[in-house]
CSV table of C-alpha atoms in Angstrom, one decimal:
chain,number,residue,atom,x,y,z
A,1,ASP,CA,36.6,78.7,157.0
A,2,ALA,CA,34.8,78.6,153.7
A,3,GLY,CA,35.3,75.4,151.7
A,4,VAL,CA,35.3,75.0,148.0
A,5,THR,CA,32.2,76.7,146.6
A,6,GLN,CA,30.6,75.8,143.3
A,7,SER,CA,27.8,77.5,141.4
A,8,PRO,CA,25.2,76.9,140.3
A,9,THR,CA,24.0,73.9,142.4
A,10,HIS,CA,21.7,72.5,139.7
A,11,LEU,CA,21.4,73.3,136.1
A,12,ILE,CA,19.1,72.0,133.3
A,13,LYS,CA,20.1,72.4,129.7
A,14,THR,CA,19.1,71.0,126.3
A,15,ARG,CA,21.2,69.3,123.8
A,16,GLY,CA,23.4,71.7,121.7
A,17,GLN,CA,23.5,74.4,124.4
A,18,HIS,CA,26.6,75.5,126.2
A,19,VAL,CA,27.2,75.8,129.9
A,20,THR,CA,29.6,77.5,132.3
A,21,LEU,CA,30.2,76.2,135.8
A,22,ARG,CA,32.1,78.2,138.4
A,23,CYS,CA,34.3,77.3,141.3
A,24,SER,CA,35.9,79.3,144.1
A,25,PRO,CA,38.8,77.4,145.8
A,26,ILE,CA,39.6,77.5,149.5
A,27,SER,CA,41.4,80.7,150.4
A,28,GLY,CA,45.1,80.3,149.7
A,29,HIS,CA,44.7,77.3,147.4
A,30,LYS,CA,46.3,77.9,144.0
A,31,SER,CA,45.4,74.6,142.3
A,32,VAL,CA,41.9,73.8,141.0
A,33,SER,CA,40.9,70.5,139.4
A,34,TRP,CA,37.6,69.6,137.7
A,35,TYR,CA,36.0,66.1,137.7
A,36,GLN,CA,32.9,64.6,136.2
A,37,GLN,CA,31.0,62.0,138.2
A,38,VAL,CA,28.4,60.0,136.3
A,39,LEU,CA,25.8,58.2,138.4
A,40,GLY,CA,27.3,55.0,139.8
A,41,GLN,CA,30.9,55.8,139.0
A,42,GLY,CA,33.8,57.5,140.7
A,43,PRO,CA,34.9,61.0,139.7
A,44,GLN,CA,36.8,61.2,136.4
A,45,PHE,CA,39.5,63.9,136.0
A,46,ILE,CA,38.8,66.6,133.4
A,47,PHE,CA,41.3,69.4,134.0
A,48,GLN,CA,43.8,70.8,136.5
A,49,TYR,CA,44.9,74.4,136.7
A,50,TYR,CA,47.7,75.7,138.8
A,51,GLU,CA,48.8,79.3,138.9
A,52,LYS,CA,46.5,80.0,136.0
A,53,GLU,CA,48.1,77.5,133.7
A,54,GLU,CA,46.7,74.2,132.6
A,55,ARG,CA,48.7,71.5,134.2
A,56,GLY,CA,46.7,68.4,133.2
A,57,ARG,CA,43.9,67.3,131.0
A,58,GLY,CA,41.9,64.1,131.1
A,59,ASN,CA,40.4,62.1,128.2
A,60,PHE,CA,37.6,64.5,127.4
A,61,PRO,CA,36.7,66.1,124.0
A,62,ASP,CA,37.5,69.6,123.0
A,63,ARG,CA,34.0,70.7,123.8
A,64,PHE,CA,35.3,70.9,127.3
A,65,SER,CA,37.4,73.8,128.3
A,66,ALA,CA,38.4,75.7,131.4
A,67,ARG,CA,40.4,78.6,132.7
A,68,GLN,CA,41.6,79.9,136.0
A,69,PHE,CA,41.5,83.6,137.0
A,70,PRO,CA,44.0,85.7,138.8
A,71,ASN,CA,42.1,85.2,142.1
A,72,TYR,CA,42.4,81.4,141.5
A,73,SER,CA,38.7,80.9,140.9
A,74,SER,CA,37.9,78.8,137.8
A,75,GLU,CA,35.3,78.2,135.2
A,76,LEU,CA,34.5,75.0,133.3
A,77,ASN,CA,32.8,75.4,129.9
A,78,VAL,CA,31.1,72.7,127.9
A,79,ASN,CA,29.9,73.4,124.4
A,80,ALA,CA,27.4,71.5,122.2
A,81,LEU,CA,26.0,69.6,125.1
A,82,LEU,CA,25.1,66.0,124.7
A,83,LEU,CA,22.8,63.8,126.7
A,84,GLY,CA,25.9,62.0,128.0
A,85,ASP,CA,27.2,65.1,129.6
A,86,SER,CA,24.6,64.8,132.3
A,87,ALA,CA,26.6,64.3,135.5
A,88,LEU,CA,27.8,65.9,138.7
A,89,TYR,CA,30.7,68.2,138.1
A,90,LEU,CA,33.1,68.5,141.0
A,91,CYS,CA,35.7,71.1,141.6
A,92,ALA,CA,38.6,70.4,144.0
A,93,SER,CA,41.3,72.7,145.2
A,94,SER,CA,44.7,72.2,146.8
A,95,PHE,CA,47.4,74.5,148.0
A,96,ARG,CA,49.8,73.2,145.4
A,97,GLY,CA,49.2,70.9,142.4
A,98,THR,CA,51.5,68.1,143.5
A,99,ASN,CA,51.5,65.8,146.5
A,100,GLN,CA,48.6,67.7,148.2
A,101,PRO,CA,45.2,66.3,149.2
A,102,GLN,CA,42.4,67.8,147.3
A,103,HIS,CA,39.4,69.4,148.9
A,104,PHE,CA,36.1,69.0,147.1
A,105,GLY,CA,33.1,71.2,146.6
A,106,ASP,CA,29.5,70.0,146.7
A,107,GLY,CA,29.4,69.9,142.9
A,108,THR,CA,27.0,71.2,140.2
A,109,ARG,CA,24.4,68.7,139.0
A,110,LEU,CA,24.0,69.2,135.2
A,111,SER,CA,21.0,67.6,133.5
A,112,ILE,CA,20.7,67.6,129.7
A,113,LEU,CA,17.2,67.1,128.2
B,1,ALA,CA,46.5,53.4,131.5
B,2,GLN,CA,46.4,53.8,135.2
B,3,SER,CA,43.3,52.4,137.0
B,4,VAL,CA,41.9,51.8,140.4
B,5,SER,CA,39.8,48.8,141.3
B,6,GLN,CA,37.5,48.6,144.2
B,7,HIS,CA,36.3,45.0,144.7
B,8,ASN,CA,33.0,45.5,146.4
B,9,HIS,CA,30.1,47.6,145.0
B,10,HIS,CA,27.9,47.4,148.1
B,11,VAL,CA,28.8,46.1,151.5
B,12,ILE,CA,26.2,45.6,154.2
B,13,LEU,CA,27.3,45.2,157.8
B,14,SER,CA,25.8,45.3,161.3
B,15,GLU,CA,27.0,47.7,163.8
B,16,ALA,CA,30.2,46.6,165.6
B,17,ALA,CA,31.2,44.4,162.7
B,18,SER,CA,34.7,44.8,161.3
B,19,LEU,CA,35.2,46.4,157.9
B,20,GLU,CA,37.7,45.9,155.2
B,21,LEU,CA,37.3,47.5,151.7
B,22,GLY,CA,39.6,46.4,149.0
B,23,CYS,CA,41.5,48.7,146.6
B,24,ASN,CA,44.0,47.8,144.0
B,25,TYR,CA,45.7,50.1,141.5
B,26,SER,CA,47.7,49.6,138.4
B,27,TYR,CA,50.8,51.7,138.1
B,28,GLY,CA,54.4,50.7,138.6
B,29,GLY,CA,55.8,54.1,139.7
B,30,THR,CA,55.6,56.3,142.7
B,31,VAL,CA,52.0,56.9,143.8
B,32,ASN,CA,50.1,58.8,146.4
B,33,LEU,CA,47.1,57.0,147.8
B,34,PHE,CA,43.9,58.3,149.2
B,35,TRP,CA,40.5,57.2,150.6
B,36,TYR,CA,37.7,59.6,150.3
B,37,VAL,CA,34.2,59.3,151.9
B,38,GLN,CA,31.0,60.7,150.8
B,39,TYR,CA,28.2,60.8,153.4
B,40,PRO,CA,24.6,61.1,152.1
B,41,GLY,CA,24.0,64.6,150.8
B,42,GLN,CA,27.6,65.8,151.5
B,43,HIS,CA,30.7,66.4,149.5
B,44,LEU,CA,33.7,64.1,149.2
B,45,GLN,CA,35.9,64.3,152.3
B,46,LEU,CA,39.4,63.0,152.8
B,47,LEU,CA,39.5,60.1,155.1
B,48,LEU,CA,43.2,59.3,155.0
B,49,LYS,CA,46.2,59.6,152.7
B,50,TYR,CA,49.5,57.8,152.1
B,51,PHE,CA,52.5,59.7,150.6
B,52,SER,CA,55.5,57.8,152.0
B,53,GLY,CA,56.8,56.3,155.2
B,54,ASP,CA,54.9,54.0,157.4
B,55,PRO,CA,52.6,51.9,155.2
B,56,LEU,CA,50.0,51.7,157.9
B,57,VAL,CA,48.2,55.0,157.9
B,58,LYS,CA,45.5,56.2,160.3
B,59,GLY,CA,42.7,58.5,159.3
B,60,ILE,CA,39.8,60.2,160.9
B,61,LYS,CA,36.9,58.4,162.7
B,62,GLY,CA,39.0,55.3,163.5
B,63,PHE,CA,39.7,54.3,159.9
B,64,GLU,CA,43.1,53.0,158.8
B,65,ALA,CA,44.6,51.7,155.6
B,66,GLU,CA,47.6,49.6,154.7
B,67,PHE,CA,49.7,50.2,151.6
B,68,ILE,CA,51.2,46.9,150.3
B,69,LYS,CA,53.4,47.8,147.4
B,70,SER,CA,54.0,44.3,146.3
B,71,LYS,CA,50.3,43.8,145.9
B,72,PHE,CA,49.5,47.2,144.6
B,73,SER,CA,46.9,47.4,147.3
B,74,PHE,CA,45.6,50.1,149.7
B,75,ASN,CA,42.8,48.4,151.7
B,76,LEU,CA,40.7,50.4,154.1
B,77,ARG,CA,39.9,48.9,157.5
B,78,LYS,CA,37.9,49.8,160.6
B,79,PRO,CA,37.6,47.4,163.6
B,80,SER,CA,34.1,48.3,164.6
B,81,VAL,CA,31.7,50.2,162.3
B,82,GLN,CA,28.9,52.4,163.4
B,83,TRP,CA,25.6,53.3,161.8
B,84,SER,CA,27.1,56.8,161.1
B,85,ASP,CA,29.7,55.2,158.8
B,86,THR,CA,27.0,54.5,156.2
B,87,ALA,CA,28.4,56.3,153.1
B,88,GLU,CA,30.2,55.7,149.8
B,89,TYR,CA,33.9,55.2,150.0
B,90,PHE,CA,36.3,56.0,147.1
B,91,CYS,CA,39.9,54.9,146.7
B,92,ALA,CA,42.0,57.2,144.6
B,93,VAL,CA,45.6,57.3,143.3
B,94,ASN,CA,47.7,60.2,142.3
B,95,ALA,CA,50.4,59.1,140.0
B,96,ASN,CA,53.3,61.4,138.9
B,97,TYR,CA,54.5,60.4,135.5
B,98,GLY,CA,56.4,61.7,132.6
B,99,GLY,CA,57.7,64.7,134.5
B,100,SER,CA,54.2,66.1,134.8
B,101,GLN,CA,52.0,65.9,137.8
B,102,GLY,CA,49.2,63.4,137.6
B,103,ASN,CA,45.8,63.8,139.0
B,104,LEU,CA,43.4,61.8,141.1
B,105,ILE,CA,42.3,58.5,139.5
B,106,PHE,CA,39.2,57.2,141.4
B,107,GLY,CA,37.8,53.8,141.8
B,108,LYS,CA,34.1,53.2,141.2
B,109,GLY,CA,33.3,53.4,144.9
B,110,THR,CA,31.9,51.1,147.5
B,111,LYS,CA,28.6,51.8,149.2
B,112,LEU,CA,28.6,50.8,152.8
B,113,SER,CA,25.3,50.3,154.6
B,114,VAL,CA,25.5,49.7,158.4
B,115,LYS,CA,22.4,48.3,160.0
B,116,PRO,CA,21.7,49.6,163.6
């Protein structure tokens, strides 16, 4: 069975640019969550989507946005990139949004120059 | 705000030694508790979870954890570690609050190095 897939694997951008990261959940999973993991820290919650609606938002600026498509895949968009946005961005999926363990992808490593 | 504390940043053990990694959380309501493991070069994998019931939960690869509600703790244990247990371990809490579903709040992680 395919796990959670994320693309691209690595990305290099410069300050001020925008970026789109993509995630395909495990087949049958309807909930997708996004996390940011800075080096040396645990993942920090950004967004959760369930049945194409935003169900949760972490403490991130409005430069971060996301959406979920009818096939339950998801995109994370970040505008006006800052050096501090350099991190590993993780996508996790679960069958439902509540009381379900989340399954993580390998992440997208974003480097801002 | 809810938070998760992992007491040890880096633990170094010899094979066959016993392991206990501490995890405390700050939230007074109902929580779900998780331990995730990240082996070198791999993605986060669920090690074990606690939702309700028996506070002693068993996970994969011989790991177990005990939920002590009065201490807000969910410590991870393994009686005898192997070199292959070298990884980073993350404790996480999922808190449901205010009628909306919460999401995973992670600790900073503990790196475990097992010497052969």
